[in-house]
Amino acid sequence: MSKFISLILFLAFAGCGLATASEARQPYSSAIQKAHAASSPLHVRKVINHAHTLLGIPYLWGGMSKEKGFDCSGMLVYLFKQEANIHLPRTTADMLKAKKLPVARHALKPGDAVFFRTQGSVRSNHVGLYIGDNRFIHAPRKGKTIRIDSLENAYWKKNYTTARRF
């Protein structure tokens, strides 16, 4: 009987360590992000998936193509037109003027446009695509490439202004 109990205890404790190292390191918020993605409309998932394929493409002021590059608003215009047939205004300023209600930061959903005031500007002059888990994809500035950044980064947190859902 004691061998049986020992075997049960051994199996119970051994089972506690069955998760792989990468699974153990995966943050809880990753599961939340997957749940948000699964509940997002199809066009939003397509926009976000396409945005990931643009990572590494150079910033180009006025750019709106994979071949030449993108500026921040050009990237969103391109993505929403290609994947959702939604025609966004061309500039960050005009996107903000669009008849869309602001989205509170705590209510952000994947696919929302997030706006920032950068380089000492008094108004919002930069936009990115919120992808969930406090992260966004954007074309930062000349000399940089499209990348993912965190809204929790001190710079972006300080310069965040608003969001819109298109």
JSON list of C-alpha atoms in Angstrom, two decimals:
[
{"chain": "A", "resi": 1, "resn": "MET", "atom": "CA", "xyz": [0.00, 0.00, 0.00]},
{"chain": "A", "resi": 2, "resn": "SER", "atom": "CA", "xyz": [2.81, 2.44, 0.83]},
{"chain": "A", "resi": 3, "resn": "LYS", "atom": "CA", "xyz": [4.36, 1.78, -2.61]},
{"chain": "A", "resi": 4, "resn": "PHE", "atom": "CA", "xyz": [1.02, 2.65, -4.18]},
{"chain": "A", "resi": 5, "resn": "ILE", "atom": "CA", "xyz": [0.76, 5.93, -2.22]},
{"chain": "A", "resi": 6, "resn": "SER", "atom": "CA", "xyz": [4.38, 6.73, -3.05]},
{"chain": "A", "resi": 7, "resn": "LEU", "atom": "CA", "xyz": [3.67, 6.16, -6.74]},
{"chain": "A", "resi": 8, "resn": "ILE", "atom": "CA", "xyz": [0.56, 8.40, -6.62]},
{"chain": "A", "resi": 9, "resn": "LEU", "atom": "CA", "xyz": [2.51, 11.17, -4.86]},
{"chain": "A", "resi": 10, "resn": "PHE", "atom": "CA", "xyz": [5.39, 10.87, -7.33]},
{"chain": "A", "resi": 11, "resn": "LEU", "atom": "CA", "xyz": [3.06, 11.12, -10.34]},
{"chain": "A", "resi": 12, "resn": "ALA", "atom": "CA", "xyz": [1.19, 14.06, -8.82]},
{"chain": "A", "resi": 13, "resn": "PHE", "atom": "CA", "xyz": [4.39, 16.05, -8.22]},
{"chain": "A", "resi": 14, "resn": "ALA", "atom": "CA", "xyz": [5.99, 15.02, -11.50]},
{"chain": "A", "resi": 15, "resn": "GLY", "atom": "CA", "xyz": [2.92, 16.21, -13.39]},
{"chain": "A", "resi": 16, "resn": "CYS", "atom": "CA", "xyz": [3.39, 19.71, -11.98]},
{"chain": "A", "resi": 17, "resn": "GLY", "atom": "CA", "xyz": [6.46, 20.21, -14.12]},
{"chain": "A", "resi": 18, "resn": "LEU", "atom": "CA", "xyz": [5.08, 19.08, -17.46]},
{"chain": "A", "resi": 19, "resn": "ALA", "atom": "CA", "xyz": [4.82, 22.57, -19.02]},
{"chain": "A", "resi": 20, "resn": "THR", "atom": "CA", "xyz": [7.65, 23.37, -21.37]},
{"chain": "A", "resi": 21, "resn": "ALA", "atom": "CA", "xyz": [9.98, 26.24, -20.52]},
{"chain": "A", "resi": 22, "resn": "SER", "atom": "CA", "xyz": [8.55, 28.39, -23.32]},
{"chain": "A", "resi": 23, "resn": "GLU", "atom": "CA", "xyz": [5.00, 27.75, -22.10]},
{"chain": "A", "resi": 24, "resn": "ALA", "atom": "CA", "xyz": [5.99, 28.72, -18.59]},
{"chain": "A", "resi": 25, "resn": "ARG", "atom": "CA", "xyz": [7.53, 31.99, -19.83]},
{"chain": "A", "resi": 26, "resn": "GLN", "atom": "CA", "xyz": [4.53, 32.89, -21.97]},
{"chain": "A", "resi": 27, "resn": "PRO", "atom": "CA", "xyz": [2.80, 35.80, -20.23]},
{"chain": "A", "resi": 28, "resn": "TYR", "atom": "CA", "xyz": [-0.81, 35.57, -19.16]},
{"chain": "A", "resi": 29, "resn": "SER", "atom": "CA", "xyz": [-1.55, 38.61, -21.32]},
{"chain": "A", "resi": 30, "resn": "SER", "atom": "CA", "xyz": [-0.69, 36.51, -24.38]},
{"chain": "A", "resi": 31, "resn": "ALA", "atom": "CA", "xyz": [-3.76, 34.39, -23.68]},
{"chain": "A", "resi": 32, "resn": "ILE", "atom": "CA", "xyz": [-5.83, 37.56, -23.37]},
{"chain": "A", "resi": 33, "resn": "GLN", "atom": "CA", "xyz": [-4.44, 38.79, -26.69]},
{"chain": "A", "resi": 34, "resn": "LYS", "atom": "CA", "xyz": [-5.42, 35.52, -28.38]},
{"chain": "A", "resi": 35, "resn": "ALA", "atom": "CA", "xyz": [-8.93, 35.79, -26.93]},
{"chain": "A", "resi": 36, "resn": "HIS", "atom": "CA", "xyz": [-9.25, 39.38, -28.21]},
{"chain": "A", "resi": 37, "resn": "ALA", "atom": "CA", "xyz": [-8.01, 38.31, -31.64]},
{"chain": "A", "resi": 38, "resn": "ALA", "atom": "CA", "xyz": [-10.49, 35.45, -31.79]},
{"chain": "A", "resi": 39, "resn": "SER", "atom": "CA", "xyz": [-13.36, 37.78, -30.89]},
{"chain": "A", "resi": 40, "resn": "SER", "atom": "CA", "xyz": [-12.28, 40.54, -33.31]},
{"chain": "A", "resi": 41, "resn": "PRO", "atom": "CA", "xyz": [-14.18, 40.90, -36.58]},
{"chain": "A", "resi": 42, "resn": "LEU", "atom": "CA", "xyz": [-12.63, 39.11, -39.55]},
{"chain": "A", "resi": 43, "resn": "HIS", "atom": "CA", "xyz": [-11.61, 42.36, -41.27]},
{"chain": "A", "resi": 44, "resn": "VAL", "atom": "CA", "xyz": [-9.72, 43.46, -38.15]},
{"chain": "A", "resi": 45, "resn": "ARG", "atom": "CA", "xyz": [-7.85, 40.15, -37.95]},
{"chain": "A", "resi": 46, "resn": "LYS", "atom": "CA", "xyz": [-6.95, 40.49, -41.64]},
{"chain": "A", "resi": 47, "resn": "VAL", "atom": "CA", "xyz": [-5.69, 44.05, -41.13]},
{"chain": "A", "resi": 48, "resn": "ILE", "atom": "CA", "xyz": [-3.54, 42.99, -38.17]},
{"chain": "A", "resi": 49, "resn": "ASN", "atom": "CA", "xyz": [-2.18, 39.89, -39.93]},
{"chain": "A", "resi": 50, "resn": "HIS", "atom": "CA", "xyz": [-1.25, 41.99, -42.97]},
{"chain": "A", "resi": 51, "resn": "ALA", "atom": "CA", "xyz": [0.36, 44.60, -40.71]},
{"chain": "A", "resi": 52, "resn": "HIS", "atom": "CA", "xyz": [2.70, 41.93, -39.34]},
{"chain": "A", "resi": 53, "resn": "THR", "atom": "CA", "xyz": [3.94, 41.25, -42.88]},
{"chain": "A", "resi": 54, "resn": "LEU", "atom": "CA", "xyz": [5.02, 44.90, -43.14]},
{"chain": "A", "resi": 55, "resn": "LEU", "atom": "CA", "xyz": [7.43, 44.72, -40.20]},
{"chain": "A", "resi": 56, "resn": "GLY", "atom": "CA", "xyz": [10.89, 45.86, -41.30]},
{"chain": "A", "resi": 57, "resn": "ILE", "atom": "CA", "xyz": [9.71, 47.96, -44.27]},
{"chain": "A", "resi": 58, "resn": "PRO", "atom": "CA", "xyz": [11.36, 51.40, -44.17]},
{"chain": "A", "resi": 59, "resn": "TYR", "atom": "CA", "xyz": [9.65, 54.61, -43.17]},
{"chain": "A", "resi": 60, "resn": "LEU", "atom": "CA", "xyz": [9.09, 56.98, -46.10]},
{"chain": "A", "resi": 61, "resn": "TRP", "atom": "CA", "xyz": [7.37, 60.34, -45.62]},
{"chain": "A", "resi": 62, "resn": "GLY", "atom": "CA", "xyz": [4.26, 60.29, -47.80]},
{"chain": "A", "resi": 63, "resn": "GLY", "atom": "CA", "xyz": [4.81, 56.58, -48.53]},
{"chain": "A", "resi": 64, "resn": "MET", "atom": "CA", "xyz": [1.91, 54.21, -49.10]},
{"chain": "A", "resi": 65, "resn": "SER", "atom": "CA", "xyz": [3.44, 51.08, -50.65]},
{"chain": "A", "resi": 66, "resn": "LYS", "atom": "CA", "xyz": [5.30, 47.93, -49.68]},
{"chain": "A", "resi": 67, "resn": "GLU", "atom": "CA", "xyz": [7.80, 48.57, -52.45]},
{"chain": "A", "resi": 68, "resn": "LYS", "atom": "CA", "xyz": [8.81, 52.11, -51.45]},
{"chain": "A", "resi": 69, "resn": "GLY", "atom": "CA", "xyz": [7.83, 52.35, -47.79]},
{"chain": "A", "resi": 70, "resn": "PHE", "atom": "CA", "xyz": [5.19, 53.90, -45.57]},
{"chain": "A", "resi": 71, "resn": "ASP", "atom": "CA", "xyz": [4.68, 56.81, -43.28]},
{"chain": "A", "resi": 72, "resn": "CYS", "atom": "CA", "xyz": [2.52, 56.25, -40.21]},
{"chain": "A", "resi": 73, "resn": "SER", "atom": "CA", "xyz": [-0.84, 57.25, -41.66]},
{"chain": "A", "resi": 74, "resn": "GLY", "atom": "CA", "xyz": [-0.02, 55.80, -45.08]},
{"chain": "A", "resi": 75, "resn": "MET", "atom": "CA", "xyz": [0.43, 52.39, -43.47]},
{"chain": "A", "resi": 76, "resn": "LEU", "atom": "CA", "xyz": [-3.05, 52.50, -41.91]},
{"chain": "A", "resi": 77, "resn": "VAL", "atom": "CA", "xyz": [-4.65, 53.82, -45.12]},
{"chain": "A", "resi": 78, "resn": "TYR", "atom": "CA", "xyz": [-3.01, 50.97, -47.07]},
{"chain": "A", "resi": 79, "resn": "LEU", "atom": "CA", "xyz": [-3.96, 48.24, -44.57]},
{"chain": "A", "resi": 80, "resn": "PHE", "atom": "CA", "xyz": [-7.60, 49.22, -44.14]},
{"chain": "A", "resi": 81, "resn": "LYS", "atom": "CA", "xyz": [-8.11, 49.68, -47.89]},
{"chain": "A", "resi": 82, "resn": "GLN", "atom": "CA", "xyz": [-6.43, 46.37, -48.80]},
{"chain": "A", "resi": 83, "resn": "GLU", "atom": "CA", "xyz": [-7.97, 44.16, -46.13]},
{"chain": "A", "resi": 84, "resn": "ALA", "atom": "CA", "xyz": [-11.30, 45.79, -45.23]},
{"chain": "A", "resi": 85, "resn": "ASN", "atom": "CA", "xyz": [-12.13, 48.09, -48.16]},
{"chain": "A", "resi": 86, "resn": "ILE", "atom": "CA", "xyz": [-12.32, 50.92, -45.61]},
{"chain": "A", "resi": 87, "resn": "HIS", "atom": "CA", "xyz": [-11.08, 54.24, -46.97]},
{"chain": "A", "resi": 88, "resn": "LEU", "atom": "CA", "xyz": [-9.38, 56.20, -44.20]},
{"chain": "A", "resi": 89, "resn": "PRO", "atom": "CA", "xyz": [-8.40, 59.85, -44.45]},
{"chain": "A", "resi": 90, "resn": "ARG", "atom": "CA", "xyz": [-4.82, 60.19, -45.69]},
{"chain": "A", "resi": 91, "resn": "THR", "atom": "CA", "xyz": [-3.25, 62.17, -42.84]},
{"chain": "A", "resi": 92, "resn": "THR", "atom": "CA", "xyz": [-3.10, 61.70, -39.09]},
{"chain": "A", "resi": 93, "resn": "ALA", "atom": "CA", "xyz": [-4.84, 65.06, -38.60]},
{"chain": "A", "resi": 94, "resn": "ASP", "atom": "CA", "xyz": [-7.68, 64.11, -40.94]},
{"chain": "A", "resi": 95, "resn": "MET", "atom": "CA", "xyz": [-8.07, 60.71, -39.27]},
{"chain": "A", "resi": 96, "resn": "LEU", "atom": "CA", "xyz": [-8.64, 62.54, -36.00]},
{"chain": "A", "resi": 97, "resn": "LYS", "atom": "CA", "xyz": [-11.25, 64.78, -37.65]},
{"chain": "A", "resi": 98, "resn": "ALA", "atom": "CA", "xyz": [-13.18, 61.77, -38.98]},
{"chain": "A", "resi": 99, "resn": "LYS", "atom": "CA", "xyz": [-16.62, 61.38, -37.46]},
{"chain": "A", "resi": 100, "resn": "LYS", "atom": "CA", "xyz": [-15.55, 58.60, -35.14]},
{"chain": "A", "resi": 101, "resn": "LEU", "atom": "CA", "xyz": [-15.92, 58.72, -31.38]},
{"chain": "A", "resi": 102, "resn": "PRO", "atom": "CA", "xyz": [-12.73, 58.59, -29.33]},
{"chain": "A", "resi": 103, "resn": "VAL", "atom": "CA", "xyz": [-11.93, 55.23, -27.73]},
{"chain": "A", "resi": 104, "resn": "ALA", "atom": "CA", "xyz": [-10.77, 55.33, -24.10]},
{"chain": "A", "resi": 105, "resn": "ARG", "atom": "CA", "xyz": [-7.36, 53.79, -23.54]},
{"chain": "A", "resi": 106, "resn": "HIS", "atom": "CA", "xyz": [-8.76, 51.14, -21.20]},
{"chain": "A", "resi": 107, "resn": "ALA", "atom": "CA", "xyz": [-11.27, 50.17, -23.92]},
{"chain": "A", "resi": 108, "resn": "LEU", "atom": "CA", "xyz": [-8.77, 49.67, -26.77]},
{"chain": "A", "resi": 109, "resn": "LYS", "atom": "CA", "xyz": [-9.40, 46.71, -29.06]},
{"chain": "A", "resi": 110, "resn": "PRO", "atom": "CA", "xyz": [-7.16, 45.22, -31.74]},
{"chain": "A", "resi": 111, "resn": "GLY", "atom": "CA", "xyz": [-7.53, 47.22, -34.93]},
{"chain": "A", "resi": 112, "resn": "ASP", "atom": "CA", "xyz": [-7.98, 50.60, -33.24]},
{"chain": "A", "resi": 113, "resn": "ALA", "atom": "CA", "xyz": [-5.90, 53.52, -34.47]},
{"chain": "A", "resi": 114, "resn": "VAL", "atom": "CA", "xyz": [-3.79, 54.94, -31.61]},
{"chain": "A", "resi": 115, "resn": "PHE", "atom": "CA", "xyz": [-2.57, 58.55, -31.78]},
{"chain": "A", "resi": 116, "resn": "PHE", "atom": "CA", "xyz": [0.45, 60.29, -30.30]},
{"chain": "A", "resi": 117, "resn": "ARG", "atom": "CA", "xyz": [1.98, 63.74, -29.99]},
{"chain": "A", "resi": 118, "resn": "THR", "atom": "CA", "xyz": [5.65, 63.33, -30.94]},
{"chain": "A", "resi": 119, "resn": "GLN", "atom": "CA", "xyz": [8.77, 65.48, -31.27]},
{"chain": "A", "resi": 120, "resn": "GLY", "atom": "CA", "xyz": [7.37, 68.27, -29.10]},
{"chain": "A", "resi": 121, "resn": "SER", "atom": "CA", "xyz": [4.27, 68.77, -31.24]},
{"chain": "A", "resi": 122, "resn": "VAL", "atom": "CA", "xyz": [1.25, 70.45, -29.63]},
{"chain": "A", "resi": 123, "resn": "ARG", "atom": "CA", "xyz": [-1.16, 68.21, -31.55]},
{"chain": "A", "resi": 124, "resn": "SER", "atom": "CA", "xyz": [-1.34, 64.53, -32.45]},
{"chain": "A", "resi": 125, "resn": "ASN", "atom": "CA", "xyz": [0.98, 63.91, -35.37]},
{"chain": "A", "resi": 126, "resn": "HIS", "atom": "CA", "xyz": [1.61, 60.16, -35.26]},
{"chain": "A", "resi": 127, "resn": "VAL", "atom": "CA", "xyz": [-0.66, 57.11, -35.57]},
{"chain": "A", "resi": 128, "resn": "GLY", "atom": "CA", "xyz": [-0.24, 53.37, -35.17]},
{"chain": "A", "resi": 129, "resn": "LEU", "atom": "CA", "xyz": [-2.35, 50.22, -35.26]},
{"chain": "A", "resi": 130, "resn": "TYR", "atom": "CA", "xyz": [-3.24, 48.70, -31.88]},
{"chain": "A", "resi": 131, "resn": "ILE", "atom": "CA", "xyz": [-2.74, 44.91, -31.98]},
{"chain": "A", "resi": 132, "resn": "GLY", "atom": "CA", "xyz": [-3.65, 44.00, -28.39]},
{"chain": "A", "resi": 133, "resn": "ASP", "atom": "CA", "xyz": [-1.63, 43.30, -25.26]},
{"chain": "A", "resi": 134, "resn": "ASN", "atom": "CA", "xyz": [-0.71, 47.02, -24.99]},
{"chain": "A", "resi": 135, "resn": "ARG", "atom": "CA", "xyz": [1.24, 46.83, -28.27]},
{"chain": "A", "resi": 136, "resn": "PHE", "atom": "CA", "xyz": [0.95, 48.64, -31.58]},
{"chain": "A", "resi": 137, "resn": "ILE", "atom": "CA", "xyz": [2.52, 48.48, -35.03]},
{"chain": "A", "resi": 138, "resn": "HIS", "atom": "CA", "xyz": [3.70, 51.72, -36.59]},
{"chain": "A", "resi": 139, "resn": "ALA", "atom": "CA", "xyz": [6.10, 53.40, -39.00]},
{"chain": "A", "resi": 140, "resn": "PRO", "atom": "CA", "xyz": [8.08, 55.55, -36.54]},
{"chain": "A", "resi": 141, "resn": "ARG", "atom": "CA", "xyz": [10.19, 58.07, -38.48]},
{"chain": "A", "resi": 142, "resn": "LYS", "atom": "CA", "xyz": [12.89, 58.57, -41.11]},
{"chain": "A", "resi": 143, "resn": "GLY", "atom": "CA", "xyz": [15.72, 56.09, -40.71]},
{"chain": "A", "resi": 144, "resn": "LYS", "atom": "CA", "xyz": [13.51, 53.54, -38.93]},
{"chain": "A", "resi": 145, "resn": "THR", "atom": "CA", "xyz": [11.38, 50.63, -40.10]},
{"chain": "A", "resi": 146, "resn": "ILE", "atom": "CA", "xyz": [7.86, 49.48, -39.32]},
{"chain": "A", "resi": 147, "resn": "ARG", "atom": "CA", "xyz": [7.95, 47.84, -35.91]},
{"chain": "A", "resi": 148, "resn": "ILE", "atom": "CA", "xyz": [5.99, 46.85, -32.83]},
{"chain": "A", "resi": 149, "resn": "ASP", "atom": "CA", "xyz": [6.19, 49.01, -29.71]},
{"chain": "A", "resi": 150, "resn": "SER", "atom": "CA", "xyz": [4.51, 48.94, -26.32]},
{"chain": "A", "resi": 151, "resn": "LEU", "atom": "CA", "xyz": [2.07, 51.54, -25.06]},
{"chain": "A", "resi": 152, "resn": "GLU", "atom": "CA", "xyz": [3.75, 50.96, -21.70]},
{"chain": "A", "resi": 153, "resn": "ASN", "atom": "CA", "xyz": [7.07, 52.28, -23.03]},
{"chain": "A", "resi": 154, "resn": "ALA", "atom": "CA", "xyz": [7.72, 55.57, -21.19]},
{"chain": "A", "resi": 155, "resn": "TYR", "atom": "CA", "xyz": [7.92, 57.61, -24.41]},
{"chain": "A", "resi": 156, "resn": "TRP", "atom": "CA", "xyz": [4.72, 56.27, -25.95]},
{"chain": "A", "resi": 157, "resn": "LYS", "atom": "CA", "xyz": [2.86, 56.32, -22.64]},
{"chain": "A", "resi": 158, "resn": "LYS", "atom": "CA", "xyz": [3.73, 60.00, -22.13]},
{"chain": "A", "resi": 159, "resn": "ASN", "atom": "CA", "xyz": [2.86, 60.99, -25.72]},
{"chain": "A", "resi": 160, "resn": "TYR", "atom": "CA", "xyz": [-0.34, 58.94, -26.19]},
{"chain": "A", "resi": 161, "resn": "THR", "atom": "CA", "xyz": [-3.31, 61.20, -26.92]},
{"chain": "A", "resi": 162, "resn": "THR", "atom": "CA", "xyz": [-6.35, 59.21, -28.09]},
{"chain": "A", "resi": 163, "resn": "ALA", "atom": "CA", "xyz": [-7.67, 56.36, -30.23]},
{"chain": "A", "resi": 164, "resn": "ARG", "atom": "CA", "xyz": [-10.31, 55.82, -32.91]},
{"chain": "A", "resi": 165, "resn": "ARG", "atom": "CA", "xyz": [-12.10, 52.71, -34.15]},
{"chain": "A", "resi": 166, "resn": "PHE", "atom": "CA", "xyz": [-12.62, 52.65, -37.94]}
]
